[in-house]
Short mmCIF file of C-alpha atoms in Angstrom, two decimals:
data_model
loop_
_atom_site.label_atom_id
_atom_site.label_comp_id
_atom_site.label_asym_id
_atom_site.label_seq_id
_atom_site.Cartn_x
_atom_site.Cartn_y
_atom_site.Cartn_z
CA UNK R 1 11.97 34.79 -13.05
CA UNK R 2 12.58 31.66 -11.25
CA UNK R 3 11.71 28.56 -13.48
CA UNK R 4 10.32 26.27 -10.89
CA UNK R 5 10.65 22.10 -12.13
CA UNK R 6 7.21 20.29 -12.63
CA UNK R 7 7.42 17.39 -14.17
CA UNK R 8 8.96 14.30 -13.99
CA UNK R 9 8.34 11.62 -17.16
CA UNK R 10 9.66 7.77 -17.09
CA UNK R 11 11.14 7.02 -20.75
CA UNK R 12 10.37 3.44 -22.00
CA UNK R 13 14.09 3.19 -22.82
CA UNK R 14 15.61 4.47 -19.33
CA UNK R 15 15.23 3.44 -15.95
CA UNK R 16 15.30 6.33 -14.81
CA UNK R 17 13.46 9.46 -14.43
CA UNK R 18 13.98 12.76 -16.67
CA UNK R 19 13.00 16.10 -14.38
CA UNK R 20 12.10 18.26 -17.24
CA UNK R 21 10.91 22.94 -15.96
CA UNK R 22 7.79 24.07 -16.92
CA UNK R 23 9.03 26.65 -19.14
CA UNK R 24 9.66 23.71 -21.46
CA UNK R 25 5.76 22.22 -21.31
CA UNK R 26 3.66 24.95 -20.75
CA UNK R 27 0.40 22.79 -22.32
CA UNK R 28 -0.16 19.87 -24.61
CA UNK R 29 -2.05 22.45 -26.68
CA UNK R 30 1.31 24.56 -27.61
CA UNK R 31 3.39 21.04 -28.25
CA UNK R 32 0.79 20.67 -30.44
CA UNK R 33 0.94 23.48 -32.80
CA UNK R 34 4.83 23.03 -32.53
CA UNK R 35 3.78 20.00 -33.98
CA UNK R 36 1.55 21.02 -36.71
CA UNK R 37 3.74 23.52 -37.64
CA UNK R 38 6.69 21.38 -38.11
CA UNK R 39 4.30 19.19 -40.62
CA UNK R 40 3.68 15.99 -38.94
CA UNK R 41 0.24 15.47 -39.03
CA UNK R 42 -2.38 12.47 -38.36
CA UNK R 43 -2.79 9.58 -40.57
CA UNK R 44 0.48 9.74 -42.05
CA UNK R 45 2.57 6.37 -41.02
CA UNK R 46 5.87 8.10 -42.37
CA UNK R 47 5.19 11.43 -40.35
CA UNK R 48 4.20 9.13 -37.43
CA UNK R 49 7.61 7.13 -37.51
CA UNK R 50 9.71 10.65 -38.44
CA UNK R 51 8.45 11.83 -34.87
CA UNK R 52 8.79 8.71 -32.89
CA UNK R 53 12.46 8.88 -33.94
CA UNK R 54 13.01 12.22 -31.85
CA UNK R 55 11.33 9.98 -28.99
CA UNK R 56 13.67 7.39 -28.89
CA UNK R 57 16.67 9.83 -29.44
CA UNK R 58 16.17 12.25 -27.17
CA UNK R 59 16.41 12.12 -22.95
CA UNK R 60 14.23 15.34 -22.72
CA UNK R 61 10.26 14.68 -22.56
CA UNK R 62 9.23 17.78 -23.87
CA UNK R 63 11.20 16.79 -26.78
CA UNK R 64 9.38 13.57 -27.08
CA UNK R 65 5.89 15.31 -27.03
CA UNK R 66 7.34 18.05 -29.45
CA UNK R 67 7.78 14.30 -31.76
CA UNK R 68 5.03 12.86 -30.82
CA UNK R 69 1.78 14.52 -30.72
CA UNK R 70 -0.86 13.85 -32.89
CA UNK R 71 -3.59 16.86 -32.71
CA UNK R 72 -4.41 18.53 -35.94
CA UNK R 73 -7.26 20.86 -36.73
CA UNK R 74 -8.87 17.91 -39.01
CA UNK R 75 -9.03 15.55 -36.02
CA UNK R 76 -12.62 15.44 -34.08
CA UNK R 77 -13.35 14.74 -30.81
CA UNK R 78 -16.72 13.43 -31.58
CA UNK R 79 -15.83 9.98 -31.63
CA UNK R 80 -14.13 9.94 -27.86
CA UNK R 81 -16.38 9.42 -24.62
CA UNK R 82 -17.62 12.78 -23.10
CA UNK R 83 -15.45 14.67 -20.68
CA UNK R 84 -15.82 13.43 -17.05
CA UNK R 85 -17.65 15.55 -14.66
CA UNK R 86 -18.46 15.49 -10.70
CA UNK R 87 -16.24 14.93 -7.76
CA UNK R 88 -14.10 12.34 -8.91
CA UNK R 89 -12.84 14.51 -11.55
CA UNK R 90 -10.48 16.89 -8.98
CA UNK R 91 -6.95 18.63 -9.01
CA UNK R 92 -4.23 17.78 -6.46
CA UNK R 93 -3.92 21.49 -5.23
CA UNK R 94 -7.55 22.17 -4.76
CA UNK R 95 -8.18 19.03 -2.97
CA UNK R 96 -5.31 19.54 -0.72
CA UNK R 97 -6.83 23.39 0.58
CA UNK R 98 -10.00 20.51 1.13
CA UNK R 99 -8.14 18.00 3.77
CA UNK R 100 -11.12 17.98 6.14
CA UNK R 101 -13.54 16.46 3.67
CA UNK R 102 -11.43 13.24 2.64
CA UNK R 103 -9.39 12.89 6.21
CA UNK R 104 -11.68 11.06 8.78
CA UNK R 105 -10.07 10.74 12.52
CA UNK R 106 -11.05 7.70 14.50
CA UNK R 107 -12.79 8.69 17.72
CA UNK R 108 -11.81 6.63 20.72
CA UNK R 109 -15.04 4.81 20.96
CA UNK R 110 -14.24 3.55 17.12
CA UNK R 111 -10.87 2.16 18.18
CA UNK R 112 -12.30 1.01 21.09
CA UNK R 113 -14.96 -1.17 18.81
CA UNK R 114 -11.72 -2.20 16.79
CA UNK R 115 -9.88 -3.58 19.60
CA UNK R 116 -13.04 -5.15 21.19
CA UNK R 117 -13.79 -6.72 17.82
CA UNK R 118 -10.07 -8.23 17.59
CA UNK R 119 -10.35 -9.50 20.83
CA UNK R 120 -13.43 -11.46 20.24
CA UNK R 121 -12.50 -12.65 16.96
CA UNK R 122 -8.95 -14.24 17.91
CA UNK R 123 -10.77 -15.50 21.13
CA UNK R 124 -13.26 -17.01 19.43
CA UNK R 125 -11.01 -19.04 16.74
CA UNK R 126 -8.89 -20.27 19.46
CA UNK R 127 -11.86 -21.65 21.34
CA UNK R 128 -12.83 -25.04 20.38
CA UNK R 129 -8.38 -25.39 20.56
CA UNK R 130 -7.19 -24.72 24.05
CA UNK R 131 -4.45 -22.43 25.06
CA UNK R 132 -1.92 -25.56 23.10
CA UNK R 133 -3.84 -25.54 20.06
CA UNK R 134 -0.78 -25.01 18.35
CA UNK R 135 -0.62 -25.76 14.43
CA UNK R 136 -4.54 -26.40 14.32
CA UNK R 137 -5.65 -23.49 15.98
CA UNK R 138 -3.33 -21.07 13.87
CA UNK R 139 -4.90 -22.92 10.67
CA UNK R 140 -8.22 -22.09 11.82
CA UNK R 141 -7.72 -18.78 12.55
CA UNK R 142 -6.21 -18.36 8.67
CA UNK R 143 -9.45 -20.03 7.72
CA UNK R 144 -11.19 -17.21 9.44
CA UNK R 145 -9.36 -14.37 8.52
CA UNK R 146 -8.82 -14.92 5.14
CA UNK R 147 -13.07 -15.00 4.61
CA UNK R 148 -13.93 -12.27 7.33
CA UNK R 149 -17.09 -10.68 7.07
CA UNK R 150 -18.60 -7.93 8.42
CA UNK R 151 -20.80 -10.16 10.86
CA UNK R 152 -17.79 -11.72 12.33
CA UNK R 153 -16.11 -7.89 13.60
CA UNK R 154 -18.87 -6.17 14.37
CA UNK R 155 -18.47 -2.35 14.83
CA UNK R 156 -21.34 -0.35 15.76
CA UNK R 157 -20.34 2.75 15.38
CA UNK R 158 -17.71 2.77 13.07
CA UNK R 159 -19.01 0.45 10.45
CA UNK R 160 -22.03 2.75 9.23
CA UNK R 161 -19.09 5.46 8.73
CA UNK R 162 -17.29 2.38 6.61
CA UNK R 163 -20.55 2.50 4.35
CA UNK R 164 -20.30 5.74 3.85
CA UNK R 165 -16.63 5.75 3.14
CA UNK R 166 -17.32 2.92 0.62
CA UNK R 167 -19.73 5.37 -1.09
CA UNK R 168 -17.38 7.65 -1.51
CA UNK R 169 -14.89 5.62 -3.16
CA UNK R 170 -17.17 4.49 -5.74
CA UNK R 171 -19.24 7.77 -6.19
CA UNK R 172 -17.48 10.50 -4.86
CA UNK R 173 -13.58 11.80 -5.40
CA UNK R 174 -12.60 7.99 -4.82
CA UNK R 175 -10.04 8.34 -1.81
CA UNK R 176 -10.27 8.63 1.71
CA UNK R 177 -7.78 8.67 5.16
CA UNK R 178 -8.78 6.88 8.19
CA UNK R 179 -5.87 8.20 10.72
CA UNK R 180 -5.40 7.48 14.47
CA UNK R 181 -5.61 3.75 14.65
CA UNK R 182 -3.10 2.89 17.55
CA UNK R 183 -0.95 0.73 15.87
CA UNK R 184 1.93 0.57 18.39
CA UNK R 185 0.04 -1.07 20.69
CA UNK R 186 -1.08 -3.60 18.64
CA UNK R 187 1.39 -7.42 17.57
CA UNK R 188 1.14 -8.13 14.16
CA UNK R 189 -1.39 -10.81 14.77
CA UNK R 190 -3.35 -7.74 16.24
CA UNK R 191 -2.49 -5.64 13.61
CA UNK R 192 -3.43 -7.66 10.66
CA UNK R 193 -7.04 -8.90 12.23
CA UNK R 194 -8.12 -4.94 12.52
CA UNK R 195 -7.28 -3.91 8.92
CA UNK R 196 -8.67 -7.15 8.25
CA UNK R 197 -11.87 -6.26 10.07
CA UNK R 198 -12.29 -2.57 8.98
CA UNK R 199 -11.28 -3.67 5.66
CA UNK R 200 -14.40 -6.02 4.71
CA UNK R 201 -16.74 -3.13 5.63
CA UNK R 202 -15.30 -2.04 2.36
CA UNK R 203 -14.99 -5.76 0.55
CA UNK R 204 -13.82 -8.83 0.68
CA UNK R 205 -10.36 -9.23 0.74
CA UNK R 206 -8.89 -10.51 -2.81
CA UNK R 207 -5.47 -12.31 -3.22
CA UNK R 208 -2.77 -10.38 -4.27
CA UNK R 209 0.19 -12.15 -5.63
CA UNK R 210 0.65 -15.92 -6.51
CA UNK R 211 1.37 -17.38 -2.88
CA UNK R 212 -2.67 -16.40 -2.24
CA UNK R 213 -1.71 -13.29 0.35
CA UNK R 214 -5.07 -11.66 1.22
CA UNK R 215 -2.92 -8.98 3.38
CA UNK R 216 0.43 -7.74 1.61
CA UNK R 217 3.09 -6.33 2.87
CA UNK R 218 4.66 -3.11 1.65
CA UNK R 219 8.40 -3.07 2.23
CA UNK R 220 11.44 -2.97 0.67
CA UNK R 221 12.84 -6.85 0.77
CA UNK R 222 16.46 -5.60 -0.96
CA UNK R 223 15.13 -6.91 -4.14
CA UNK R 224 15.29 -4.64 -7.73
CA UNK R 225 12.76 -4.66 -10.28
CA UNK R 226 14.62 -4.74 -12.93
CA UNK R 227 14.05 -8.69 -12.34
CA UNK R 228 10.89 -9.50 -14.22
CA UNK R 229 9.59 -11.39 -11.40
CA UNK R 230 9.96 -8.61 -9.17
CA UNK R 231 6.64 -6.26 -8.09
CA UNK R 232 8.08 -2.84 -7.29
CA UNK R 233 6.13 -2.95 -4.39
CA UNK R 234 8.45 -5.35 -2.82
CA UNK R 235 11.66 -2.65 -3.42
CA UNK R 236 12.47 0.84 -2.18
CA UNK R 237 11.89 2.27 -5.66
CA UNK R 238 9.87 4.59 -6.76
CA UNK R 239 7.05 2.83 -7.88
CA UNK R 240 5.25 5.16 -10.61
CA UNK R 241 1.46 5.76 -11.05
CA UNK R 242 -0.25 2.70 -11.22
CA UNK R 243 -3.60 1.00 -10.49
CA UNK R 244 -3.67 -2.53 -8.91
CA UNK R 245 -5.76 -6.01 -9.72
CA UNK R 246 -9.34 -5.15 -7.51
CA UNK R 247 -12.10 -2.35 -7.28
CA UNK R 248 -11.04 -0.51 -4.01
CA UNK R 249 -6.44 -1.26 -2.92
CA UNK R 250 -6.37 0.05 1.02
CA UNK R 251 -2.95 0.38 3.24
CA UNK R 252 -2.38 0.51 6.60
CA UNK R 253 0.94 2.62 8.08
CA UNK R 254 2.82 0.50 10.72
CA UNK R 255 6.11 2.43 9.90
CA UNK R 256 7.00 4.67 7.97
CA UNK R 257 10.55 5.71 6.60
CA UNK R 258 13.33 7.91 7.55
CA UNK R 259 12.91 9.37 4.61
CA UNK R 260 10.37 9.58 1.60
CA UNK R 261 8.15 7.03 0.95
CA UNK R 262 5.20 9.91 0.32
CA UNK R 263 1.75 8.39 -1.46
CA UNK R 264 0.81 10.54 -4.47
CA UNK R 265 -2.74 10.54 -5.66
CA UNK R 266 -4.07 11.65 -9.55
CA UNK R 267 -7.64 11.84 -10.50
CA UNK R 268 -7.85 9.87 -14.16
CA UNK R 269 -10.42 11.26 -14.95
CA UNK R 270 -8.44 14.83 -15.27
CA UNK R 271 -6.05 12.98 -17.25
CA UNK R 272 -8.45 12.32 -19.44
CA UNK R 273 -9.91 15.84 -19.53
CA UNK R 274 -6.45 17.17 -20.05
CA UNK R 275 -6.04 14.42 -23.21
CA UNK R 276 -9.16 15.03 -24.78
CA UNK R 277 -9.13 18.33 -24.60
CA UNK R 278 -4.89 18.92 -25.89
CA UNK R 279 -3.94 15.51 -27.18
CA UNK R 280 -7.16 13.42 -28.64
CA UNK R 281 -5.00 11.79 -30.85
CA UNK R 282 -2.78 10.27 -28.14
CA UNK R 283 -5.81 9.37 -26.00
CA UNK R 284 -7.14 7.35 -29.19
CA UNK R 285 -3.99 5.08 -28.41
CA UNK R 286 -4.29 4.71 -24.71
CA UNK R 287 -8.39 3.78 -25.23
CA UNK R 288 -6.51 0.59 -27.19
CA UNK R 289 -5.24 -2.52 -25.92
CA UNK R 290 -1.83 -2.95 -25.39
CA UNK R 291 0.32 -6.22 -24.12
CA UNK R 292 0.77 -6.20 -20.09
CA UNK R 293 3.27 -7.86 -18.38
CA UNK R 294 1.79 -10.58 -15.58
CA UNK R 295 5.56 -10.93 -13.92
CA UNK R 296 5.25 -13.95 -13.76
CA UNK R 297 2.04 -15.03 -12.21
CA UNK R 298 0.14 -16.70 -14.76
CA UNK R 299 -3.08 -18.40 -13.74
CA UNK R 300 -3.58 -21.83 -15.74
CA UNK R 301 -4.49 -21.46 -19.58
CA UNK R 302 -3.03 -17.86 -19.69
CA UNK R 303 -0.02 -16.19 -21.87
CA UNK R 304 2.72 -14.46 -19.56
CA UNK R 305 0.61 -11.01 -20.32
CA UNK R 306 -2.82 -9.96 -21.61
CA UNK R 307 -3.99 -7.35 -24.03
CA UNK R 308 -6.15 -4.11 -22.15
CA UNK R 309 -6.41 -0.54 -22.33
CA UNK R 310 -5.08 2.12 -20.59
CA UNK R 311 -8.72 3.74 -20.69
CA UNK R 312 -11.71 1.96 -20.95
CA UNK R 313 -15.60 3.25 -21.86
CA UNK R 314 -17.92 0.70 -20.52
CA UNK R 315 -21.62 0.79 -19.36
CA UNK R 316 -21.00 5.35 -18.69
CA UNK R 317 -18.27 4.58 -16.84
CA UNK R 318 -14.64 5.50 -17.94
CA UNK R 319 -12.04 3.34 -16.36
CA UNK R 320 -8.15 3.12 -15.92
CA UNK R 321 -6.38 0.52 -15.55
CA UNK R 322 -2.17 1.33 -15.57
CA UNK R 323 1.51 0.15 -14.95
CA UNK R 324 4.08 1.47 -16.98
CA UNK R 325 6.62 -0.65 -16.07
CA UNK R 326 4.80 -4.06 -17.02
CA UNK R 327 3.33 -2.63 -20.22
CA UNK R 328 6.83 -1.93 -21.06
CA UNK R 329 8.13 -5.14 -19.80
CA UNK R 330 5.94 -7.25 -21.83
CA UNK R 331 7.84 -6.46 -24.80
CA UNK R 332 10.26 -9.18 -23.33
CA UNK R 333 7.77 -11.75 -24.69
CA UNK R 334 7.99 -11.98 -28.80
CA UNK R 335 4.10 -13.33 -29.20
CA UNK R 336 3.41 -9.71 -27.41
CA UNK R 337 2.34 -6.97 -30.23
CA UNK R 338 4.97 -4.57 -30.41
CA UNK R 339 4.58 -1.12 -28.73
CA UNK R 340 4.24 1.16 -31.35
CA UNK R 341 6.37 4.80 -31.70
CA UNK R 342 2.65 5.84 -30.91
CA UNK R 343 1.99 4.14 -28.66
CA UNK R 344 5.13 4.85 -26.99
CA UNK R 345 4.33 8.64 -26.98
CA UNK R 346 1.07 8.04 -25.55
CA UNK R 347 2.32 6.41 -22.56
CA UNK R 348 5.16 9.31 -22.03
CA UNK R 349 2.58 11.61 -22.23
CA UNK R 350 0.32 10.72 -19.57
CA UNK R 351 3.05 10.18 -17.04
CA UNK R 352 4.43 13.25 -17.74
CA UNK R 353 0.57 14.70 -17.04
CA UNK R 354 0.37 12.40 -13.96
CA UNK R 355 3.73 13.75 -12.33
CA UNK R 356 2.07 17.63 -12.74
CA UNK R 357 2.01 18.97 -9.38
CA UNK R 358 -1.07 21.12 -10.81
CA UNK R 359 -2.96 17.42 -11.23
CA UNK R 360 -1.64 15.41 -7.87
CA UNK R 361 -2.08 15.07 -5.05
CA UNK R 362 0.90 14.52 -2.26
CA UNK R 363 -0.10 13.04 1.44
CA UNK R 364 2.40 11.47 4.02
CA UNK R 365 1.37 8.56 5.87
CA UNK R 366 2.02 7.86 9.40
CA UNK R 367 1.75 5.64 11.69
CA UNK R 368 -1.96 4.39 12.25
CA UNK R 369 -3.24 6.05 8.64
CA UNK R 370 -5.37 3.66 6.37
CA UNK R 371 -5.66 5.26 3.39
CA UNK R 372 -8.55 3.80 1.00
CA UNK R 373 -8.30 4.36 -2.98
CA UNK R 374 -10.61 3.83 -5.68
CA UNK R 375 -8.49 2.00 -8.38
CA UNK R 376 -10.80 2.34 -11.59
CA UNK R 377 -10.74 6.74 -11.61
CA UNK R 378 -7.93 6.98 -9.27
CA UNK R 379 -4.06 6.55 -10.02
CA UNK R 380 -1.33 6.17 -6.77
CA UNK R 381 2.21 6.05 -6.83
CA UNK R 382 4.66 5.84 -3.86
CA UNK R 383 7.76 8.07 -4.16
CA UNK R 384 11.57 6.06 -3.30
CA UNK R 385 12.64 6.33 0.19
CA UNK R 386 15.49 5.75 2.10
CA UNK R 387 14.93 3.32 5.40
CA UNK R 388 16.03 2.95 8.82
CA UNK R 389 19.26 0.70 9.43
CA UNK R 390 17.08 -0.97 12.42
CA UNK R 391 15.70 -3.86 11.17
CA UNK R 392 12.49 -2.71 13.66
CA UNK R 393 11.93 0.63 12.04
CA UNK R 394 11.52 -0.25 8.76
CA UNK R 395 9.23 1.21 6.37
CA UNK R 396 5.97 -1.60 6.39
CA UNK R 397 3.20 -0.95 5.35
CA UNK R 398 0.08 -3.34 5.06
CA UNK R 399 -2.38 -3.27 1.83
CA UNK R 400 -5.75 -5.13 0.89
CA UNK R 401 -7.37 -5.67 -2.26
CA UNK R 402 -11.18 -5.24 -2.30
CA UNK R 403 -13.68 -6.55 -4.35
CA UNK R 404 -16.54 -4.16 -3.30
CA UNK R 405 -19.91 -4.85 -3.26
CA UNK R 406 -22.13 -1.64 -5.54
CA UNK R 407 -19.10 -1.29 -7.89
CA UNK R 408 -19.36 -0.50 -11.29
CA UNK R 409 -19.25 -3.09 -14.20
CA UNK R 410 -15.84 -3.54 -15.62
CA UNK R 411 -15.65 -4.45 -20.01
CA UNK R 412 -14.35 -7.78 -20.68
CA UNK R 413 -10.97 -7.29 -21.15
CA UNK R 414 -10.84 -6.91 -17.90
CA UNK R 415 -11.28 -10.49 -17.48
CA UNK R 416 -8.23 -11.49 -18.10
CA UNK R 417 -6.28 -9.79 -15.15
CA UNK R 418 -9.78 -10.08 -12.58
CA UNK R 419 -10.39 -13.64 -13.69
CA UNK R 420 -14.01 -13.18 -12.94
CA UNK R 421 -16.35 -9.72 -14.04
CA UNK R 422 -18.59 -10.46 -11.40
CA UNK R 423 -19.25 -7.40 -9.04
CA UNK R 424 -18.51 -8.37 -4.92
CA UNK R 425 -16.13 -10.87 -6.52
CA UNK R 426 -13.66 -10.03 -8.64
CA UNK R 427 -10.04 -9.02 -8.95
CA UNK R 428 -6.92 -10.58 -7.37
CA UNK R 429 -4.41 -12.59 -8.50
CA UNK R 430 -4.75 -16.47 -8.66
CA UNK R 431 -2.32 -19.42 -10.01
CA UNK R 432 -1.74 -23.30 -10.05
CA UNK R 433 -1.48 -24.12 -6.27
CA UNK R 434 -2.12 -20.83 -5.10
CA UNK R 435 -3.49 -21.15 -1.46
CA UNK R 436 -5.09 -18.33 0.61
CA UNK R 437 -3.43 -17.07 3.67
CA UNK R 438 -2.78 -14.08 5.76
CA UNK R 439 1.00 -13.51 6.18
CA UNK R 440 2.15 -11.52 9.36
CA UNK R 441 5.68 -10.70 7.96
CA UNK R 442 6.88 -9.28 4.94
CA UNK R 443 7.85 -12.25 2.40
CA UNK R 444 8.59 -12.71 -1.36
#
């Protein structure tokens, strides 16, 4: 029988990635009576630091959970939030067989309201300028991109469908694909005012790093991030399951690679199912804070990294919030609390469960594709890719981060990354002397 590989774990220790077959994890449920059976049980300290050993020493993930799980027949799951339910709460194959529900084409009326709407908007902030408005005209128009509402790009048809969308995110499976935009038509001045404009039918745009960018730029800029002040966003590495800083993250294909590059989707609120249900032990650690890593964009007041969960139960809702790289990169600072061998195994865990081709789910975007993600019950992760030598064909991507208006309450330790808890405005990333702007190339 053909063993076929399924997962694929990222080791606190390595920089790498450890492609483990699924003979070797057939379900948290048989690590754990590996586990029991071995004699490390929960509550013991000693037990606890015996396994976490095996963790440290060992390349092989499976091995790691063999170490590391925590379940035990005396352990309850009363004390956990209930398991999620509804449409948010989907596997990668099954919603794959489902592409027509999440995968909305643009008709050509819709693009036409786009482009009429882009048209009216740049022609309208160049106005009271001249055709040699120069510096002061460009300023303006940053002044009016960087606040766009839906009153100032009207779409008539489209933007009722953008409501809808938006109800989605928050309600329903919490993704969507809006594909056939005609981006190759379109300069990047033309380019960034349409995701701009479809994008605060969603929300208003949030800044996303500390120069105050309100529209980012996905590409690889040659940089690495094993510098600290590095976002992997900004490299051709993979860039792991991860949420980002705002209720709703949306991207825009201008170009994609020659090869990889592919956006991966997981449903948290499987991964919690799968947790509670084989591993409530390990869940108990990820529903506790743990140090994360602000690489280097500290807003006044703050330490280089804040304490939150992994999982949070707030208000009925259970949210994620997730970056494995940063919470294991704020070990760099000593006033962090130390990661413990628990903790540790927690985190393997769950990317190991997030990198199960039975949980996500795989999409390739193309040219023209805005994909829309929910960030609070949804993970993404970008797989590496290898670019174009033209300087012009380049993988780039743009993104937005959306504060949406209807969004669920976040706890307060989300305060401390979103600055504010209020709903409609909330999230981004703001510093000293940050300024906000909307950047038309790719920049560090």
């Amino acid at each position: 029988m053909k063993i076929r590989t399924t997962y694929s774990a990222r080791h606190s220790a390595r920089d790498k990635w450890t492609l483990i077959d699924s003979s070797r994890l057939r379900s948290l449920a048989a690590i754990a009576r590996c586990v029991n059976h071995a004699g490390i049980t929960p509550k013991h300290g000693t037990a606890h630091r015996r396994a976490a050993t095996l963790v440290r020493a060992t390349p092989s993930i499976a091995a790691a959970e063999d170490a590391a799980v925590t379940m035990d027949g005396g352990e309850q799951e009363g004390d956990l939030p209930p398991p999620r339910t509804g449409p948010s709460a989907w596997r990668g194959p099954d919603m794959a067989a489902r592409r027509s529900e999440w995968e909305v084409l643009l008709t050509e009326t819709e693009v036409a309201e786009v482009e009429h709407a882009v048209a009216a908007l740049l022609a309208e902030a160049a106005l009271p300028y001249g055709a040699d408005g120069g510096a002061a005209a460009a300023e303006a128009l940053q002044r009016r991109l960087v606040r766009l509402t839906p009153a100032d790009f009207p779409l008539p048809t489209l933007g009722p469908k953008l409501l809808a969308l938006r109800e989605e995110l928050l309600q329903g499976r919490g993704f969507a694909l809006l594909r056939r935009l005609p981006v190759e038509r379109y300069s990047p001045l033309q380019a960034a005012a349409a995701f701009l404009g479809i994008g605060c039918h969603v929300g208003s745009a949030r800044s996303q790093n500390a120069q105050g960018h309100v529209l980012g730029h996905v590409a690889d800029l040659g940089l690495s991030s094993s510098d600290p002040a590095v976002r992997i966003y900004q490299t051709r590495e993979r860039q792991t399951f991860h949420t980002d800083s705002c209720d709703v993250v949306g991207l825009l294909c201008l170009r994609e690679a020659r090869q990889g590059g592919d956006s991966l989707l997981v449903s948290a609120d499987s991964l919690f199912n799968t947790l509670r249900r084989e591993a409530p032990g390990l869940l108990r650690r990820l529903l506790a804070p743990m140090p994360h890593d602000r690489r280097g964009e500290v807003p006044e007041g703050q330490q280089p990294f804040f304490d939150i969960p992994v999982f949070s139960w707030h208000q009925g809702h259970l949210t994620i919030f997730y970056q494995r790289q940063y919470f294991d990169s704020a070990q760099r600072f000593p006033q962090a609390r130390r990661l413990t061998d628990e903790d540790v195994a927690a985190l393997d865990v769950l990317d190991a469960l997030a990198n199960d081709p039975s949980l996500y789910l795989s999409m390739r975007l193309a040219p023209g594709d805005m994909q829309f993600v929910h960030n609070h019950n949804m993970l993404h992760d970008r797989t590496a890719f290898v670019d174009w030598d033209e300087p012009g064909q380049r993988r780039h991507l743009l993104r937005l981060w959306l504060a949406v208006p209807g969004a669920r309450p976040l706890p307060p330790a989300f305060a401390a990354r979103y600055g504010s808890l209020e709903v409609g405005n909330r999230g981004g990333i703001l510093v000293p002397g940050t300024k906000l702007r909307v950047p038309l190339e790719p920049s560090r």
